[in-house]
CSV table of C-alpha atoms in Angstrom, one decimal:
chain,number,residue,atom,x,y,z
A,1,UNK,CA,109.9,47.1,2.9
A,2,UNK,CA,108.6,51.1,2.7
A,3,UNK,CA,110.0,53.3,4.8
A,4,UNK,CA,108.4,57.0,5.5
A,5,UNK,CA,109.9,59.7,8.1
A,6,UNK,CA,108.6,59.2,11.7
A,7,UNK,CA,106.7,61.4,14.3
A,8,UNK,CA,104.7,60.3,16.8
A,9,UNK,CA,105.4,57.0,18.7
A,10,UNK,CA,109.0,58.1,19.8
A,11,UNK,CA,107.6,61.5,20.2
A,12,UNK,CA,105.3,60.3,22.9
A,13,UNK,CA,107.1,58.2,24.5
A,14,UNK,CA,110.1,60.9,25.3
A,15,UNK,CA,107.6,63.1,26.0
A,16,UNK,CA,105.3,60.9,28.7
A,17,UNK,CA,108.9,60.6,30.2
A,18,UNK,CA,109.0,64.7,30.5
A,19,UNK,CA,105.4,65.1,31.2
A,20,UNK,CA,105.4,62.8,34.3
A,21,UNK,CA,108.3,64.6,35.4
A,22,UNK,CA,105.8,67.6,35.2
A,23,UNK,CA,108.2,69.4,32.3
A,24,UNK,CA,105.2,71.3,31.1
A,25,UNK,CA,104.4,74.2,28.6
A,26,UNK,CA,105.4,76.3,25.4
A,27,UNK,CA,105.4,75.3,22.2
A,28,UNK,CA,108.2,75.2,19.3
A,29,UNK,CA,109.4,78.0,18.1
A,30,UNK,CA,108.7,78.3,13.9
A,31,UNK,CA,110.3,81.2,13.0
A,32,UNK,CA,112.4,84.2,14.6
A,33,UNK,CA,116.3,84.1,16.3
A,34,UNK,CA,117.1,81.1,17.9
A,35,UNK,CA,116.5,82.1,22.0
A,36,UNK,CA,113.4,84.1,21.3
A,37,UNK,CA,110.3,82.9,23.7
A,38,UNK,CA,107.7,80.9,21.6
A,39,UNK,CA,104.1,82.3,21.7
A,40,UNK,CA,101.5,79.8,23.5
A,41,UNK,CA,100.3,77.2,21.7
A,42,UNK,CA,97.5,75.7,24.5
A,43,UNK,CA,95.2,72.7,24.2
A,44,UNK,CA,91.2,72.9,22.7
A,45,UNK,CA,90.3,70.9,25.3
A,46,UNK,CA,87.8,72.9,27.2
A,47,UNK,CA,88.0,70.5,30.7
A,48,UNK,CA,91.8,72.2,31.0
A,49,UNK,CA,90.4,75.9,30.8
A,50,UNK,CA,88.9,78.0,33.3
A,51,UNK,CA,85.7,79.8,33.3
A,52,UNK,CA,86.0,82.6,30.9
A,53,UNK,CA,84.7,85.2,33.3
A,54,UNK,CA,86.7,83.4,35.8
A,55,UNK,CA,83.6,83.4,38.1
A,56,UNK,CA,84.2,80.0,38.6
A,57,UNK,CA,87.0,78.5,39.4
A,58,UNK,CA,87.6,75.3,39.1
A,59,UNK,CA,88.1,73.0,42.5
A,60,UNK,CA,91.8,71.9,42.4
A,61,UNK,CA,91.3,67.9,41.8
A,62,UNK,CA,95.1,67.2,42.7
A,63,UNK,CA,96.9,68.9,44.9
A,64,UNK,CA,100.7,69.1,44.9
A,65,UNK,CA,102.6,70.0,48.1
A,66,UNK,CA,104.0,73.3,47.7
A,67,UNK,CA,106.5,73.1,50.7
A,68,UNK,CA,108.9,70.2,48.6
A,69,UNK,CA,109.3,72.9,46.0
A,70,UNK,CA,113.4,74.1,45.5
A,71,UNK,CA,113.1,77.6,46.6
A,72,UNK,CA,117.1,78.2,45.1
A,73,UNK,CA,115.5,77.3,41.5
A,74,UNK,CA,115.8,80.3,39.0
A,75,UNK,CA,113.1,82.3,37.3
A,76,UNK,CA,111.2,80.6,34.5
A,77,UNK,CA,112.8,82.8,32.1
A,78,UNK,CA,116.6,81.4,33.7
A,79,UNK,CA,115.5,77.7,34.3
A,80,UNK,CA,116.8,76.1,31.0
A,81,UNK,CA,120.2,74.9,32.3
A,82,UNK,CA,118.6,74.2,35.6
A,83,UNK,CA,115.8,72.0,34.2
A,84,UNK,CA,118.1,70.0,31.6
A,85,UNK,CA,120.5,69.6,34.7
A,86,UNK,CA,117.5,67.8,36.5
A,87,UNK,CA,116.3,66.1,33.1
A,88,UNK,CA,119.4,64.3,32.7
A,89,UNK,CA,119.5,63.5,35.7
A,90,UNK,CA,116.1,60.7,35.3
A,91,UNK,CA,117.0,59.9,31.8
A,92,UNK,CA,119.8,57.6,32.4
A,93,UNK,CA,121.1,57.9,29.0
A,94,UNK,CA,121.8,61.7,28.2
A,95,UNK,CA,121.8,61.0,24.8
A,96,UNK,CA,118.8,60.2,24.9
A,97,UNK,CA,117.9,63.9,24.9
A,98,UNK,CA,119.6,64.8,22.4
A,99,UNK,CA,116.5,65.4,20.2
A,100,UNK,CA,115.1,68.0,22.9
A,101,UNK,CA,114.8,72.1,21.7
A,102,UNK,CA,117.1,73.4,25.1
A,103,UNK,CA,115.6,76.9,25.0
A,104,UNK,CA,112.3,77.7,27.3
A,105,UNK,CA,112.4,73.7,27.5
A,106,UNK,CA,110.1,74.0,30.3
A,107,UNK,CA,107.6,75.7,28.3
A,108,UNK,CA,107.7,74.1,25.1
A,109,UNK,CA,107.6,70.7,26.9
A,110,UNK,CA,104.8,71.8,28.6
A,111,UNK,CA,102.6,72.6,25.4
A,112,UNK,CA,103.6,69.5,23.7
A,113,UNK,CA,102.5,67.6,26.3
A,114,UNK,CA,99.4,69.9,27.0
A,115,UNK,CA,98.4,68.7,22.8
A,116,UNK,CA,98.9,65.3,23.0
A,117,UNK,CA,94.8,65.3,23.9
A,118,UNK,CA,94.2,66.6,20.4
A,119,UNK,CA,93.4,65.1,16.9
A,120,UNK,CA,96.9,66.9,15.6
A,121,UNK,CA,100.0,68.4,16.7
A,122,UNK,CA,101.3,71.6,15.4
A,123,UNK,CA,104.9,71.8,14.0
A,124,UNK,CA,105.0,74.9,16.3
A,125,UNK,CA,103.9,73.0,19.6
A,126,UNK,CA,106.7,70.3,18.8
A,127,UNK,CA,109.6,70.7,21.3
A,128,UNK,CA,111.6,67.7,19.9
A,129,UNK,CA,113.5,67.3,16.6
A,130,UNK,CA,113.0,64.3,14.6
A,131,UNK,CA,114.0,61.3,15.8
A,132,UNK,CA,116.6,59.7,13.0
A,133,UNK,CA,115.3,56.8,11.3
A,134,UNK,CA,112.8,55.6,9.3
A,135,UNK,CA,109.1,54.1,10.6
A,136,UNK,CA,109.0,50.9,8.1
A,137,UNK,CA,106.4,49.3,6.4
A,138,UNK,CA,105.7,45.8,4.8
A,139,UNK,CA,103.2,44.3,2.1
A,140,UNK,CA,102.4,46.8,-1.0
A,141,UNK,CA,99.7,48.3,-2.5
A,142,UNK,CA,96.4,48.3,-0.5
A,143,UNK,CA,97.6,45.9,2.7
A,144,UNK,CA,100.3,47.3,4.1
A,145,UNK,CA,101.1,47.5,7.8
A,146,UNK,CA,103.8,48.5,10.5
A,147,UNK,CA,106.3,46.6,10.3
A,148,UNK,CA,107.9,44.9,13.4
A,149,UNK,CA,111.3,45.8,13.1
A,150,UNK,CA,110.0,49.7,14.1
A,151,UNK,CA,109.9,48.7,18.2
A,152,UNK,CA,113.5,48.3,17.7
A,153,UNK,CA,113.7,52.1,17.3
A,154,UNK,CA,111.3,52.9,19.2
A,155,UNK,CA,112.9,50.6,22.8
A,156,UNK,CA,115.6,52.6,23.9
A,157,UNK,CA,113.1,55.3,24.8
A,158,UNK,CA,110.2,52.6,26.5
A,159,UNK,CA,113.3,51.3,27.9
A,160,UNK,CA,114.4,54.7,30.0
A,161,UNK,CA,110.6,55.2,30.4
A,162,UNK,CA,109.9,52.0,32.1
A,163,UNK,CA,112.8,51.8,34.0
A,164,UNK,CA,113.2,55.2,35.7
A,165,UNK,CA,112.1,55.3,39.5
A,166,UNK,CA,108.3,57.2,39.9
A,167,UNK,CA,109.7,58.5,43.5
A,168,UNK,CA,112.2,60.3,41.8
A,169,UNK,CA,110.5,61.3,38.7
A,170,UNK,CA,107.5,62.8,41.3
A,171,UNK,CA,110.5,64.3,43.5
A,172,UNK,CA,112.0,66.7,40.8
A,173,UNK,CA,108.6,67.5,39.4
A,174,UNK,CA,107.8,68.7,42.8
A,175,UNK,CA,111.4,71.0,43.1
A,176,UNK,CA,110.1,72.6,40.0
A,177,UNK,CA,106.7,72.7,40.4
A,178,UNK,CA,106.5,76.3,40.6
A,179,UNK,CA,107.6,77.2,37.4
A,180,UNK,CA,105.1,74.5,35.9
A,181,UNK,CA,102.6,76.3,37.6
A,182,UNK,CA,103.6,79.8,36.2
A,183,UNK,CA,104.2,78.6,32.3
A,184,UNK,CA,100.5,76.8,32.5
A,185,UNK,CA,98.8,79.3,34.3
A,186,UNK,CA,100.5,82.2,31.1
A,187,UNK,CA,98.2,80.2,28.7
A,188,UNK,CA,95.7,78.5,30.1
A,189,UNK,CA,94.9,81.2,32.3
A,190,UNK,CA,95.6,82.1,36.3
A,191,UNK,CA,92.5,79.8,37.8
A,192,UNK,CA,94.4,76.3,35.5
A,193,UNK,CA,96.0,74.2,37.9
A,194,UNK,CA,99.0,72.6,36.1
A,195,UNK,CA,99.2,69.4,38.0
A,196,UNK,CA,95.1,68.7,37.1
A,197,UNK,CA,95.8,69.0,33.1
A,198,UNK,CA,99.0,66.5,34.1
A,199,UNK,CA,97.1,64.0,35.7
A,200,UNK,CA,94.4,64.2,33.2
A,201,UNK,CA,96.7,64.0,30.1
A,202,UNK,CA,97.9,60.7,31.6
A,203,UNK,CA,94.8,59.2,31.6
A,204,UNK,CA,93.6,60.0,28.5
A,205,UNK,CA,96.8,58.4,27.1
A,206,UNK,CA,95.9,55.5,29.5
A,207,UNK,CA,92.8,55.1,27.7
A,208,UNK,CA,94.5,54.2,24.4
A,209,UNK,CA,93.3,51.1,22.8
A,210,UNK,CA,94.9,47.6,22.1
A,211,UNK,CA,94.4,47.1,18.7
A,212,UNK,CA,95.0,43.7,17.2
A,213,UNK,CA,97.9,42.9,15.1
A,214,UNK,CA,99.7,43.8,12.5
A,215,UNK,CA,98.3,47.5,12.5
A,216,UNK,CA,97.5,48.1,8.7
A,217,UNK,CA,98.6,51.6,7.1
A,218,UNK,CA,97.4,53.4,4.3
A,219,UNK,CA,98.8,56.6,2.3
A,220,UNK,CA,97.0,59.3,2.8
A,221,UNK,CA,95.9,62.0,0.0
A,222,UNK,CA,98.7,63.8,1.4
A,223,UNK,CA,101.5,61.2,1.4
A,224,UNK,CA,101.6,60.4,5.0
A,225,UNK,CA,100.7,57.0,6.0
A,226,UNK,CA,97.8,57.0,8.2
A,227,UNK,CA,96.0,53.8,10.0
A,228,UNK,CA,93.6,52.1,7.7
A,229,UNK,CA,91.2,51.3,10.5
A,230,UNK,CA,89.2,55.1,10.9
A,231,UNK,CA,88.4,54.1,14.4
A,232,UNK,CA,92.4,54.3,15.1
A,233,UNK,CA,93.1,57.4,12.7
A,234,UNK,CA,90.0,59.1,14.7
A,235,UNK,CA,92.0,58.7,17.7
A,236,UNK,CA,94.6,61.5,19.4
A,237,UNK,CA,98.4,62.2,18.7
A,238,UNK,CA,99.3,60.6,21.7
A,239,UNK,CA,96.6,57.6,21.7
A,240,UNK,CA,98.1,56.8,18.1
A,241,UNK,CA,101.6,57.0,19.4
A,242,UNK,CA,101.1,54.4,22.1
A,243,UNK,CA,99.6,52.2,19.5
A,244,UNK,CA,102.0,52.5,16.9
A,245,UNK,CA,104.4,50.8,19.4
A,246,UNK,CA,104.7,47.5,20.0
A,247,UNK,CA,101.9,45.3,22.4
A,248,UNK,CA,105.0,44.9,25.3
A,249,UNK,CA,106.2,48.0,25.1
A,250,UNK,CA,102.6,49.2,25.5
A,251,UNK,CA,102.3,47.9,28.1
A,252,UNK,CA,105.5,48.7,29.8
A,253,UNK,CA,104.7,52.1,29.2
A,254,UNK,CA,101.0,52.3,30.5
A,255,UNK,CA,102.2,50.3,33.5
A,256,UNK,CA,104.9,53.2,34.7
A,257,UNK,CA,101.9,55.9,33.4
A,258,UNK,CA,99.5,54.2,36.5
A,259,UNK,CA,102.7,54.2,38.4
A,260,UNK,CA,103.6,57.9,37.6
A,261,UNK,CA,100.0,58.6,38.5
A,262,UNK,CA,99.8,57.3,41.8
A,263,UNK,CA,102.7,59.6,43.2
A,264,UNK,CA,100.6,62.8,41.8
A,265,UNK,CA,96.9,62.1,41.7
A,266,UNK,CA,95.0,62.1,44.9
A,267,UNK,CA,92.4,59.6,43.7
């Protein structure tokens, strides 16, 4: 069995679990004192940015309900302890947050998530440290694939996913909604409706394909095992994190995704 350092799958998953609870925007911080804001890191895709003469704004597809917003919540720049309070709070398991950058967490979560649209991530946009383990391999040479034993790592996080309540998760991301709002609207511009890029992000992960099984890896030029199939190594960071996991945990996690959904989209 080959093992190779991990990214994505656990990255995703951790990060849906944020991104539902709308903890949106700012990417990781490469270089500089630890504390210092991190400089924007937004999304390519051009559906999540306005006009660039702003003569047209886009139509706001998805409302949220300003009036449920926490009006004692401190300035974006003050939120951390505020947000990781709340964060905690839907996780279940603290420790599973352990892995989470605590400074400007709402803006570096928010970037992260904002990316997971694209064909790569950028160290800087990551707001997570790396998850300990190993993602595992079988076969050698040529045919090689994921090995099984990987959704083992990989459950405690579809596990806290699946299981926390959507009401709840949709409650907090309304309390803090404002300082969503303000982080997106820094780099995407002051037309960008933060909830819109939410709601969109979960369904392009939605959209994520259910490749048969076992998924067969290759190493790449660079050393990094990539899918064998181009179709799946075409597709984005978080579409290839969904399907490195396992077909039930997939599942598990697209089914709270239409859940999450259906307390923040209006249609």
């Amino acid at each position: 069995m080959r093992k190779t350092p991990p990214r994505w799958p656990w990255v995703l998953v951790a990060a849906v679990v944020l991104a539902a609870a709308g903890w949106m925007l700012w990417p990781r911080h490469d270089a500089g004192a630890p504390g210092t804001a991190p400089a924007p890191t937004p999304s390519a895709d051009p559906a999540a940015r306005p006009a660039p003469d702003g003569t047209h704004a886009p139509a706001i597809a998805h409302p949220i309900d300003v009036d449920a917003a926490d009006a004692a919540i401190p300035p974006l720049a003050d939120s951390d302890a505020a947000a990781w309070e709340a964060l905690s709070g839907l996780a279940g398991d603290p420790a599973l947050l352990d892995v989470l950058l605590r400074e400007h967490l709402v803006r570096r979560l928010g970037v992260m998530i904002d990316n997971l649209t694209e064909p790569r991530m950028p160290t800087r946009a990551l707001a997570m440290r790396p998850l300990p383990g190993t993602l595992s391999t079988e076969g050698d040479g040529a045919t090689r694939w994921i090995a099984q034993a990987n959704a083992q790592r990989y459950e405690p996080y579809v596990a806290a996913f699946a299981q926390a309540d959507p009401q709840r998760v949709a409650a907090a991301y309304r309390r803090f909604y404002p300082l969503f709002q303000q982080a997106y609207a820094e780099i995407a511009g002051g037309d960008a409706y933060f909830n819109d890029r939410l709601v969109a992000v979960i369904d392009h992960l939605l959209q994520a394909p259910e490749p048969a099984q076992p998924l067969q890896v290759v190493d790449g030029a660079d050393g990094k095992v990539r899918f064998a199939d181009p179709a799946l190594e075409a597709l984005s960071v978080g579409e290839k994190a969904l399907v490195r996991l396992s077909p039930d945990q997939r599942e598990r996690v697209k089914r709270q995704l239409r859940s999450l959904r259906g307390t923040l989209a209006q249609g």
